[in-house]
C-alpha positions as semicolon CSV with decimal commas, in nm:
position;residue;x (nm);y (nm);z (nm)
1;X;0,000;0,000;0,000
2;X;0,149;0,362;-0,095
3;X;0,158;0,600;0,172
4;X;-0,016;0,953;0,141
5;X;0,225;1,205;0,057
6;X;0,248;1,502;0,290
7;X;0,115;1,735;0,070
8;X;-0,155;1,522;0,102
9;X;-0,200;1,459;0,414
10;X;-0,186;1,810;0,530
11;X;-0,428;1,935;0,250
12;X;-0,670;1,652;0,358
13;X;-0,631;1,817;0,686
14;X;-0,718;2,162;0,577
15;X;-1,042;1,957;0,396
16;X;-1,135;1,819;0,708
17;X;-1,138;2,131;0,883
18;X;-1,316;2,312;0,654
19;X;-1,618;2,063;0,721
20;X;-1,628;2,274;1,097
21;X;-1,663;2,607;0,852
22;X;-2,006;2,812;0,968
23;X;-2,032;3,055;0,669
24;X;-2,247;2,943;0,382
25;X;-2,092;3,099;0,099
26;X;-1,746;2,914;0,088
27;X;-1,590;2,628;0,318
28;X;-1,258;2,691;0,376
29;X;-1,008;2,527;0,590
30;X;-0,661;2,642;0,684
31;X;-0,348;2,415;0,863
32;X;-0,014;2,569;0,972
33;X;0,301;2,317;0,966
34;X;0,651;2,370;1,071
35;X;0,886;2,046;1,045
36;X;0,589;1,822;0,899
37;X;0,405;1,862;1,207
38;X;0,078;2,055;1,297
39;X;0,125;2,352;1,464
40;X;-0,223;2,522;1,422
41;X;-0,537;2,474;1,203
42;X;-0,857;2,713;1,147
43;X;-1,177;2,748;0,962
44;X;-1,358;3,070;0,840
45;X;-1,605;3,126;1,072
46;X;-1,776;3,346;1,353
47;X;-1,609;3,511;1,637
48;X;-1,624;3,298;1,969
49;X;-1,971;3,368;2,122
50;X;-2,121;3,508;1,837
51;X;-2,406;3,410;1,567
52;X;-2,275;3,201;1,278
53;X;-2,369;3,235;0,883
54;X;-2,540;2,964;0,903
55;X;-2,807;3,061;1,212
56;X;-2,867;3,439;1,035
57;X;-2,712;3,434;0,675
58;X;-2,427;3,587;0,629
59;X;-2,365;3,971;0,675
60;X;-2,263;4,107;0,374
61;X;-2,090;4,426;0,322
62;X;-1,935;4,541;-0,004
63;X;-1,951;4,171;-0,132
64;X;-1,768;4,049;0,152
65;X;-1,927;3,844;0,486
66;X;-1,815;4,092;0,751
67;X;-1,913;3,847;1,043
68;X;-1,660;3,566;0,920
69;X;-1,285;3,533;1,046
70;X;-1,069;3,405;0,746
71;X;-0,966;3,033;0,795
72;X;-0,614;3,166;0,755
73;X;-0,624;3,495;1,025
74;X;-0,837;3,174;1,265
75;X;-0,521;2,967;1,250
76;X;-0,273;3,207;1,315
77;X;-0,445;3,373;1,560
78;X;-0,451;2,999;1,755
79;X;-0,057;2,984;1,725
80;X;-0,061;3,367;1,897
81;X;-0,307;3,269;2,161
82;X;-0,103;2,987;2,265
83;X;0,265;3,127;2,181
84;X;0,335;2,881;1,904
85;X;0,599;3,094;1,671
86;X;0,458;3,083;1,304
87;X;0,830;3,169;1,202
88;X;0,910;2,972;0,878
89;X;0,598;2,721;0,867
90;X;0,402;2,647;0,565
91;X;0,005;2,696;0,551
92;X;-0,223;2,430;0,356
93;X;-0,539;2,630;0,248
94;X;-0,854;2,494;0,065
95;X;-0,853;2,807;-0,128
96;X;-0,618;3,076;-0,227
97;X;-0,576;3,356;0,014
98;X;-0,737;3,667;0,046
99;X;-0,560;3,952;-0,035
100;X;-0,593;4,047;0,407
101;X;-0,473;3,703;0,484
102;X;-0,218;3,734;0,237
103;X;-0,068;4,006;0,432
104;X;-0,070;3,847;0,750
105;X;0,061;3,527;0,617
106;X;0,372;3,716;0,539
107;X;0,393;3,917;0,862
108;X;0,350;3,612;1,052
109;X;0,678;3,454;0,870
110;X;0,486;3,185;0,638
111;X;0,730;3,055;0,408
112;X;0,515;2,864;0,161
113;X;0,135;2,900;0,073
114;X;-0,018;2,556;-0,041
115;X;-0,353;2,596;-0,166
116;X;-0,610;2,314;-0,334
117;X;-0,801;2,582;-0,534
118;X;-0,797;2,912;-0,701
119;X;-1,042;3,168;-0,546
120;X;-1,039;3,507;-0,682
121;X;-0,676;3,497;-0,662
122;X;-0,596;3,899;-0,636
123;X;-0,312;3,980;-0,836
124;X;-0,143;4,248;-0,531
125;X;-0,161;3,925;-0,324
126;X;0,076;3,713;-0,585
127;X;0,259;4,016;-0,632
128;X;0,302;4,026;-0,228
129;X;0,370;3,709;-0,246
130;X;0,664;3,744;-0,485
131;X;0,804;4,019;-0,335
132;X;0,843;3,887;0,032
133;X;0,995;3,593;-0,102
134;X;0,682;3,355;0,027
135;X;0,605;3,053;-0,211
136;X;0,283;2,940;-0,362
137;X;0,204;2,594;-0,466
138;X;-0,098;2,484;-0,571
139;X;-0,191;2,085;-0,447
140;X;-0,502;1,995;-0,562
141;X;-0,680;1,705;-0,272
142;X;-0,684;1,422;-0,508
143;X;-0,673;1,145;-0,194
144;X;-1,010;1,033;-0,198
145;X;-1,045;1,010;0,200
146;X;-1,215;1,348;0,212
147;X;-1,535;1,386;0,031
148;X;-1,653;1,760;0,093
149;X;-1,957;1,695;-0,163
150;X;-2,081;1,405;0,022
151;X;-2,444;1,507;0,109
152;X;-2,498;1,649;-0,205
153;X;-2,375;1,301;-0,338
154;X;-2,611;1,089;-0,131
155;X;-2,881;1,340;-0,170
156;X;-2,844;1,314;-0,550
157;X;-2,847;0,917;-0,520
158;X;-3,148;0,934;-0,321
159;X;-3,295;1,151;-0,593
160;X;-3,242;0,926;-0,893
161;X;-3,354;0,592;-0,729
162;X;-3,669;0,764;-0,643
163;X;-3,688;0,882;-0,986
164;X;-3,621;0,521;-1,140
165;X;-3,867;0,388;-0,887
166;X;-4,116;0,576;-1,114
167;X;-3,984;0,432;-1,433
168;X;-3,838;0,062;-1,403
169;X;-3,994;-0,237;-1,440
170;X;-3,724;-0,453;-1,321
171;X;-3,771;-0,456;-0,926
172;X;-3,514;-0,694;-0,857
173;X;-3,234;-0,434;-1,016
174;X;-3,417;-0,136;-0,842
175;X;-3,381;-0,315;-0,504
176;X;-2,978;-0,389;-0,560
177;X;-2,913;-0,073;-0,610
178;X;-3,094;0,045;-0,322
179;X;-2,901;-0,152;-0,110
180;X;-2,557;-0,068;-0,326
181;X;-2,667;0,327;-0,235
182;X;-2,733;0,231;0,095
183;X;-2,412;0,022;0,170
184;X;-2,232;0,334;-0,016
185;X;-2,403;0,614;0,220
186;X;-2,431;0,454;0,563
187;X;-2,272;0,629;0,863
């Protein structure tokens, strides 16, 4: 068996995390690493004690959610709450930075920027980027151990064997699948 590279495993990490994510317009999930190890992960989401996205909607100003703390600013702000020195670690984000938590990636001393996908990728953030010497890489999650879509997935499913229930004649195939789906879907 081949072992999941860390690339890998970190961005499956940042997946995972993202999955805790309260705003409803975009799940994102942040993990800082220093020597291959975990230093500090986040999520964009609420401040402590306070509504979340997804009890009110979000609260949009200027086409941004104003109520929501960047995945990125959540995870750093963990390593300065509990002294951990962000000084030449790497960040695994589901999405490329904003062009705010571009800036504080660098002032925090983040040496490399992994990201899974491109987001609105401002071009003053690359060109930040560039000029404080920080690398981006992009490493698209292709280990299959994180499914992000997976409600939508089994909800879909769902969908088409009730529309084939409709349709079929063959009740013996309809009932195999629904046990395949089921198998497939269980918790």
């Amino acid at each position: 068996m081949e072992r999941i590279s860390w690339d890998q495993y970190f961005m499956a990490q940042s997946h995972l995390l993202a999955l805790r994510s309260t705003c409803e317009r975009l799940m994102v999930g942040a993990t800082i690493v220093r020597d291959k190890r975990i230093i500090a992960g986040g999520y964009n989401g609420s401040v402590s004690g306070s509504v979340h996205c997804i009890d009110e909607g979000c609260y949009v100003i200027d086409g941004h959610c104003v109520r929501t703390v960047h995945a990125e600013a959540n995870a750093l702000l963990q390593c300065a709450k509990f002294g951990v020195p962000t000084e030449n670690a790497d960040i695994y984000v589901t999405h490329f930075p904003c062009l705010q938590c571009c800036k504080q990636l660098i002032q925090s001393g983040i040496v490399t920027v992994f990201y899974a996908e491109d987001y609105k990728n401002h071009p003053y953030a690359i060109e930040l980027f560039e000029e404080a010497g920080v690398k981006t890489k992009k490493v698209e999650l292709d280990y299959l151990a994180v499914d992000a879509n997976y409600r939508e997935k089994a909800d879909l499913v769902q969908h088409l064997l009730e529309k084939l229930e409709i349709t079929t004649n063959n009740e013996t195939e309809l009932e195999q699948l629904k046990l395949e789906a089921q198998h497939l879907f269980s918790k």
